[in-house]
mmCIF file of C-alpha atoms and ligand atoms in Angstrom:
data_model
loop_
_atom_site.group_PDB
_atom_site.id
_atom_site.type_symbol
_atom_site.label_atom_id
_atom_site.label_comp_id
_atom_site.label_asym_id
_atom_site.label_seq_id
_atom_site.Cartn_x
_atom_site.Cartn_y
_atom_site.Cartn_z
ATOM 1 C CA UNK R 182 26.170 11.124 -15.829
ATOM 2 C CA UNK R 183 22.932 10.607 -16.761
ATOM 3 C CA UNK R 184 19.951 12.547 -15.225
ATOM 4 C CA UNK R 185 16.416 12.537 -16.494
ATOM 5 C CA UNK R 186 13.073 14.192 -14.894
ATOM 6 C CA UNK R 187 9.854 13.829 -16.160
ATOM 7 C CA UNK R 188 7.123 17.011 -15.836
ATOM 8 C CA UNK R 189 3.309 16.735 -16.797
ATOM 9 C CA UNK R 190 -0.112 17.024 -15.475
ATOM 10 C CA UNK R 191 -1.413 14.347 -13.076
ATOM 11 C CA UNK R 192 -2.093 11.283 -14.455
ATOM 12 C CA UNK R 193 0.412 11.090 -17.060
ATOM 13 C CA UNK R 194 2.120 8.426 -16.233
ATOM 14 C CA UNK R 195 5.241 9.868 -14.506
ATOM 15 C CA UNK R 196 5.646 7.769 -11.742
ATOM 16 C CA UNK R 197 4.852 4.363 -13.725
ATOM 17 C CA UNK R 198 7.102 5.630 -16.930
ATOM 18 C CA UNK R 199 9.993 6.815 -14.387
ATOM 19 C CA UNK R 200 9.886 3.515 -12.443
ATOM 20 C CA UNK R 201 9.983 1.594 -15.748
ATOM 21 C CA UNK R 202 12.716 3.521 -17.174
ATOM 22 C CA UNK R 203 14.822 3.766 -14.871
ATOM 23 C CA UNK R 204 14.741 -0.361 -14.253
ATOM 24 C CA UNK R 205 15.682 -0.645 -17.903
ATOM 25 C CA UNK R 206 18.937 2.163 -17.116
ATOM 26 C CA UNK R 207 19.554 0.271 -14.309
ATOM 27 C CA UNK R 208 20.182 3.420 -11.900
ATOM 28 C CA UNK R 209 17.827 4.643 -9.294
ATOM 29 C CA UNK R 210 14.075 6.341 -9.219
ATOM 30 C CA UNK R 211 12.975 9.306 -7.292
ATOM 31 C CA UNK R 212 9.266 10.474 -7.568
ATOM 32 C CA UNK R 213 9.386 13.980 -5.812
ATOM 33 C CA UNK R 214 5.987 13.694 -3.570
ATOM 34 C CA UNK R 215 7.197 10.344 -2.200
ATOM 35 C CA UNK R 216 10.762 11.947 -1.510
ATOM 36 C CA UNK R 217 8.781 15.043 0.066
ATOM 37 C CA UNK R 218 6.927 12.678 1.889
ATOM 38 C CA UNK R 219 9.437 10.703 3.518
ATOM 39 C CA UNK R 220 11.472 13.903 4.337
ATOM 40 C CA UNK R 221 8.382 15.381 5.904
ATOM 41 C CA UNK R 222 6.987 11.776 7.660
ATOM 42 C CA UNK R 223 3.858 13.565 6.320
ATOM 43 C CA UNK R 224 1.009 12.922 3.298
ATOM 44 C CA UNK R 225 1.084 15.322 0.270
ATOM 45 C CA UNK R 226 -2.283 15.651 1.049
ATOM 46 C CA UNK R 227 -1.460 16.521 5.064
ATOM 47 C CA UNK R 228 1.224 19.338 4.084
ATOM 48 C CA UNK R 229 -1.268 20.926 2.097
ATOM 49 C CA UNK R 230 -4.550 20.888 4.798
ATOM 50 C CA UNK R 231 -1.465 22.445 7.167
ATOM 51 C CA UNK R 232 -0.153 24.923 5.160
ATOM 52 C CA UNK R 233 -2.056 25.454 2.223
ATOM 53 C CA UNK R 234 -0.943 25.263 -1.393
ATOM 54 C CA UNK R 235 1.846 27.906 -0.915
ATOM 55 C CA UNK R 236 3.792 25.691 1.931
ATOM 56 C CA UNK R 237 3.878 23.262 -0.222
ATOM 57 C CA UNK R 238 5.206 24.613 -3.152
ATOM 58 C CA UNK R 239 7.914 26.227 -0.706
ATOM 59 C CA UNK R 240 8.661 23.043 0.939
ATOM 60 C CA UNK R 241 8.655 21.095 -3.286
ATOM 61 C CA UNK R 242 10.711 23.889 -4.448
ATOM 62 C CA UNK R 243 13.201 23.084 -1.633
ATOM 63 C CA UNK R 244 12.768 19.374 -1.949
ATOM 64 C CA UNK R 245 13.179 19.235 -5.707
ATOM 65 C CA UNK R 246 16.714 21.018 -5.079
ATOM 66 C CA UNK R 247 17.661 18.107 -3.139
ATOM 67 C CA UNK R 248 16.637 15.601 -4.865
ATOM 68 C CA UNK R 249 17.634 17.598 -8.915
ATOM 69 C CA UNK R 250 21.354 17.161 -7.280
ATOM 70 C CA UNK R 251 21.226 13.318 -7.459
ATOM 71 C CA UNK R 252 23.689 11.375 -10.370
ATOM 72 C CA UNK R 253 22.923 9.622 -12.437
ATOM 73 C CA UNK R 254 18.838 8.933 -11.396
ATOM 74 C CA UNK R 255 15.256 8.997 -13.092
ATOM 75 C CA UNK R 256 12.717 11.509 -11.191
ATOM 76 C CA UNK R 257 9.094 12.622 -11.580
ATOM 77 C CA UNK R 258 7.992 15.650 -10.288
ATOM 78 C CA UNK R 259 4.468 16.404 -9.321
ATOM 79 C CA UNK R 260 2.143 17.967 -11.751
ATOM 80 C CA UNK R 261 2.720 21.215 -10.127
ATOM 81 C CA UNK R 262 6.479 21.419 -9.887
ATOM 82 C CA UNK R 263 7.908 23.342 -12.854
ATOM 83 C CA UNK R 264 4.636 25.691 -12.673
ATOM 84 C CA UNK R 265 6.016 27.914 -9.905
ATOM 85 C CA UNK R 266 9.166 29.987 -8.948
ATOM 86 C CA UNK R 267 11.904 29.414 -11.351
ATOM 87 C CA UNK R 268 11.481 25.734 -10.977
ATOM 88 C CA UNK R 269 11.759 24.848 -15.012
ATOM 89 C CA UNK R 270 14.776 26.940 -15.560
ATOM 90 C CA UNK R 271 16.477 24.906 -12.791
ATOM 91 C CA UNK R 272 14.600 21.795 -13.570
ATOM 92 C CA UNK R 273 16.350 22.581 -17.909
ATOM 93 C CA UNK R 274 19.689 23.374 -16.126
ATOM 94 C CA UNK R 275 20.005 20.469 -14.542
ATOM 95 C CA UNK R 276 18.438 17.135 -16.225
ATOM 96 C CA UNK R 277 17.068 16.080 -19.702
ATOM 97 C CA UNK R 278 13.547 17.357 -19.052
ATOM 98 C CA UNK R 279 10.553 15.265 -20.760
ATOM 99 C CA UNK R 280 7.186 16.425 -20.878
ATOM 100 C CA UNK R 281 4.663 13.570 -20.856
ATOM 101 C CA UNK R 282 1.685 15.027 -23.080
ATOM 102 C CA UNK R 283 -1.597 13.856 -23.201
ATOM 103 C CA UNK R 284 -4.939 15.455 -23.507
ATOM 104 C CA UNK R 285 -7.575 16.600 -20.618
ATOM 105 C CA UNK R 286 -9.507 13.560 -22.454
ATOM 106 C CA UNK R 287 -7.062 10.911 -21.420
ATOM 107 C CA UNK R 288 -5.681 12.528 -18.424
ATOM 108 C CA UNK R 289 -9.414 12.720 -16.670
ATOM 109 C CA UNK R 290 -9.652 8.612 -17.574
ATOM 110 C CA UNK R 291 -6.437 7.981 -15.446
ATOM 111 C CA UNK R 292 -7.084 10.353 -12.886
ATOM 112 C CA UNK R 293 -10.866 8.489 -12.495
ATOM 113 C CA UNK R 294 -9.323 4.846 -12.747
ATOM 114 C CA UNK R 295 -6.425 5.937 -10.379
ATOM 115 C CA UNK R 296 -6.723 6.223 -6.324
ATOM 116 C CA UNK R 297 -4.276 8.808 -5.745
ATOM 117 C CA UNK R 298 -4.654 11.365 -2.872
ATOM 118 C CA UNK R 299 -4.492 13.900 -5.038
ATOM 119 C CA UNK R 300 -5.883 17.239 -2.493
ATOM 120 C CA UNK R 301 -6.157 19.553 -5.978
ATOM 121 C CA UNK R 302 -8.612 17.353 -7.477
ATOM 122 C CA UNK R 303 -10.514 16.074 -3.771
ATOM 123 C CA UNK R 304 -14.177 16.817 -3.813
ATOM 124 C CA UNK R 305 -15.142 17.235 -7.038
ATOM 125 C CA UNK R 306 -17.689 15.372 -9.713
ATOM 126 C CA UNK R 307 -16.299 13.744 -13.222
ATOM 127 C CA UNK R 308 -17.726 16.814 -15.078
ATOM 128 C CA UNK R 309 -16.146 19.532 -12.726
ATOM 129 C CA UNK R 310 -12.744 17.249 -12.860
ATOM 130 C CA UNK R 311 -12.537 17.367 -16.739
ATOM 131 C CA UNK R 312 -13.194 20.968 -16.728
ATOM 132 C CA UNK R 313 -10.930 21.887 -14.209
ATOM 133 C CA UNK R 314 -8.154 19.695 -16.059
ATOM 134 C CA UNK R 315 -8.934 21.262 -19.244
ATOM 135 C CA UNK R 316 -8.462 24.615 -17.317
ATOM 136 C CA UNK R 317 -5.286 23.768 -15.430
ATOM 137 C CA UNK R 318 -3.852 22.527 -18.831
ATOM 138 C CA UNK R 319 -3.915 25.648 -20.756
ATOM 139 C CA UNK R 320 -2.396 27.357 -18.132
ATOM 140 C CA UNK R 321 0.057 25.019 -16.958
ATOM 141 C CA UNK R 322 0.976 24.485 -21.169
ATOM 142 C CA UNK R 323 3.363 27.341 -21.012
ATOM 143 C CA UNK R 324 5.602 25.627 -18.195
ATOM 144 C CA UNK R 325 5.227 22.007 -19.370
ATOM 145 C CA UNK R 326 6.424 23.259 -23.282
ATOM 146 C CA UNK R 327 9.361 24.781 -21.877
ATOM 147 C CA UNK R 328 10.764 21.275 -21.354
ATOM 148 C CA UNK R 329 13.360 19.929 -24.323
ATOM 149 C CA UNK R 330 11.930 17.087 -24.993
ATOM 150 C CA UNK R 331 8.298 16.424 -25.094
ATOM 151 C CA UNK R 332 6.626 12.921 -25.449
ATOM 152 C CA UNK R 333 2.893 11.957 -26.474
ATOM 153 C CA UNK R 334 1.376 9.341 -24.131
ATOM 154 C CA UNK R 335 -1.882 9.648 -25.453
ATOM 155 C CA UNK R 336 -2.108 6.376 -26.377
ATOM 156 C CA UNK R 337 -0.174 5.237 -23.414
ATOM 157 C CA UNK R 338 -3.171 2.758 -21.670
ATOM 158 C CA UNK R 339 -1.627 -0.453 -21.283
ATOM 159 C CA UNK R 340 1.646 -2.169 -19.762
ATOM 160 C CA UNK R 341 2.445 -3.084 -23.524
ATOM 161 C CA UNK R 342 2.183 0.698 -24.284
ATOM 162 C CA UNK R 343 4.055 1.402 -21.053
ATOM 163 C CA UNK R 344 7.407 -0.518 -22.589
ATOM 164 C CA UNK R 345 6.830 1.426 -26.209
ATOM 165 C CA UNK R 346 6.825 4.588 -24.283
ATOM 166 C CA UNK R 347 9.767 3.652 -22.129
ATOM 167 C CA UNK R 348 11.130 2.748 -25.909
ATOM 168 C CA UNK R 349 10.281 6.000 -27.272
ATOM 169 C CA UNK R 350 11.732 7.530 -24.184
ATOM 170 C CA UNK R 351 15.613 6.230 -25.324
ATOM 171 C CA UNK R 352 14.962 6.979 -28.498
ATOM 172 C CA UNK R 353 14.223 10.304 -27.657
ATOM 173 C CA UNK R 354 16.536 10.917 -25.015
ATOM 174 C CA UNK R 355 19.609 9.027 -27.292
ATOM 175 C CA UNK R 356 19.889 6.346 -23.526
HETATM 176 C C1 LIG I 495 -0.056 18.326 -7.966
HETATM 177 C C2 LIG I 495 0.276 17.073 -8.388
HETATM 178 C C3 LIG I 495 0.566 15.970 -7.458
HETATM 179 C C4 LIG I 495 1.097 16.529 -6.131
HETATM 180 C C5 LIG I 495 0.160 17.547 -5.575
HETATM 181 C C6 LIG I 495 -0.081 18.708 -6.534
HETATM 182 C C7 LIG I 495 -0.359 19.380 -8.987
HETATM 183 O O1 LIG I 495 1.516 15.090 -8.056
HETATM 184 O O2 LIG I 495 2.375 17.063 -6.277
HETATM 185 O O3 LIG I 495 -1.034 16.909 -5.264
HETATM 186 O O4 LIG I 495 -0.372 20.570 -8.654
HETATM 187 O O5 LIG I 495 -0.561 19.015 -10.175
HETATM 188 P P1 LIG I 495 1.168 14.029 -9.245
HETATM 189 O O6 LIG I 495 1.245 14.762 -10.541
HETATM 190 O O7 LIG I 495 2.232 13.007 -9.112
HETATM 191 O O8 LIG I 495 -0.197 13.507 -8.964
#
């Protein structure tokens, strides 16, 4: 049985690495805010106006039980997941955990080229966003190291680097 999550801030590449990956293992792909969304018939971004950040880590927490039970699956989490309750002891318990690292530097490039709804970041300028990523980092750092495995994607940019990584990623995980 074969169970792999992937952990990291936003714009990491979690959802595009999982999706990859888990084509190449043949065996299905879960990304935790779409599951949360489709269980809720509501936005990531509508939970949270409605019930702040704390409902929606209670509602993740619950959701990423669900979805942590699945066999034999590739999942991302949101960049918030193993940063609150006990999530990254259960998250270690039950999957081969793999942080995808990168610096505030490349993770602020993403986050501006991507459109993602992301409520956490809504609002602000591209100097207040790099300096609230390089904040969130060094905090979150102490949750995302607690993963086994942990995997640069620094240089991650292209669809080219997208199949190394998904290389690296077997290597890594022995798949
Ligand atoms: C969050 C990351 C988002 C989503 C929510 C909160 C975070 O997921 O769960 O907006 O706290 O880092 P992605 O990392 O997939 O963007």
């Amino acid at each position: 049985m074969r169970r792999i999550i992937l952990i990291g801030y936003m714009g990491s590449g979690k959802t595009t690495v999982g999706r990859a990956l888990s084509k190449e293992l043949n065996i299905p792909f879960y990304d935790l805010d779409w599951y949360i969304e489709s269980r809720m018939r509501k936005k990531v971004s509508q939970i949270f106006a409605e019930r702040g950040e704390e409902g929606f880590r209670e509602i993740e927490r619950n959701m990423l039980h669900e979805v942590a039970e699945f066999e034999d699956v590739v999942i991302s989490c949101g960049g918030g997941t193993p940063c609150f309750f006990d999530n990254i002891d259960y998250l270690n318990r039950q999957a081969q955990v793999v942080w995808l690292k990168a610096t505030p530097e490349v993770l602020h490039r993403h986050l501006l080229m991507g459109k993602g709804d992301r409520p956490l970041l809504k609002g602000k300028t591209p100097d207040e966003l790099l300096a609230f990523i390089r904040e969130q980092l060094e905090y979150r750092e102490q949750f995302y190291s607690q993963a086994r495995y942990t995997l640069d994607v620094s240089l991650m940019d292209n669809y080219d680097k997208i199949k190394i990584t998904v290389g690296k990623l077997r290597e890594l995980l022995d798949l």
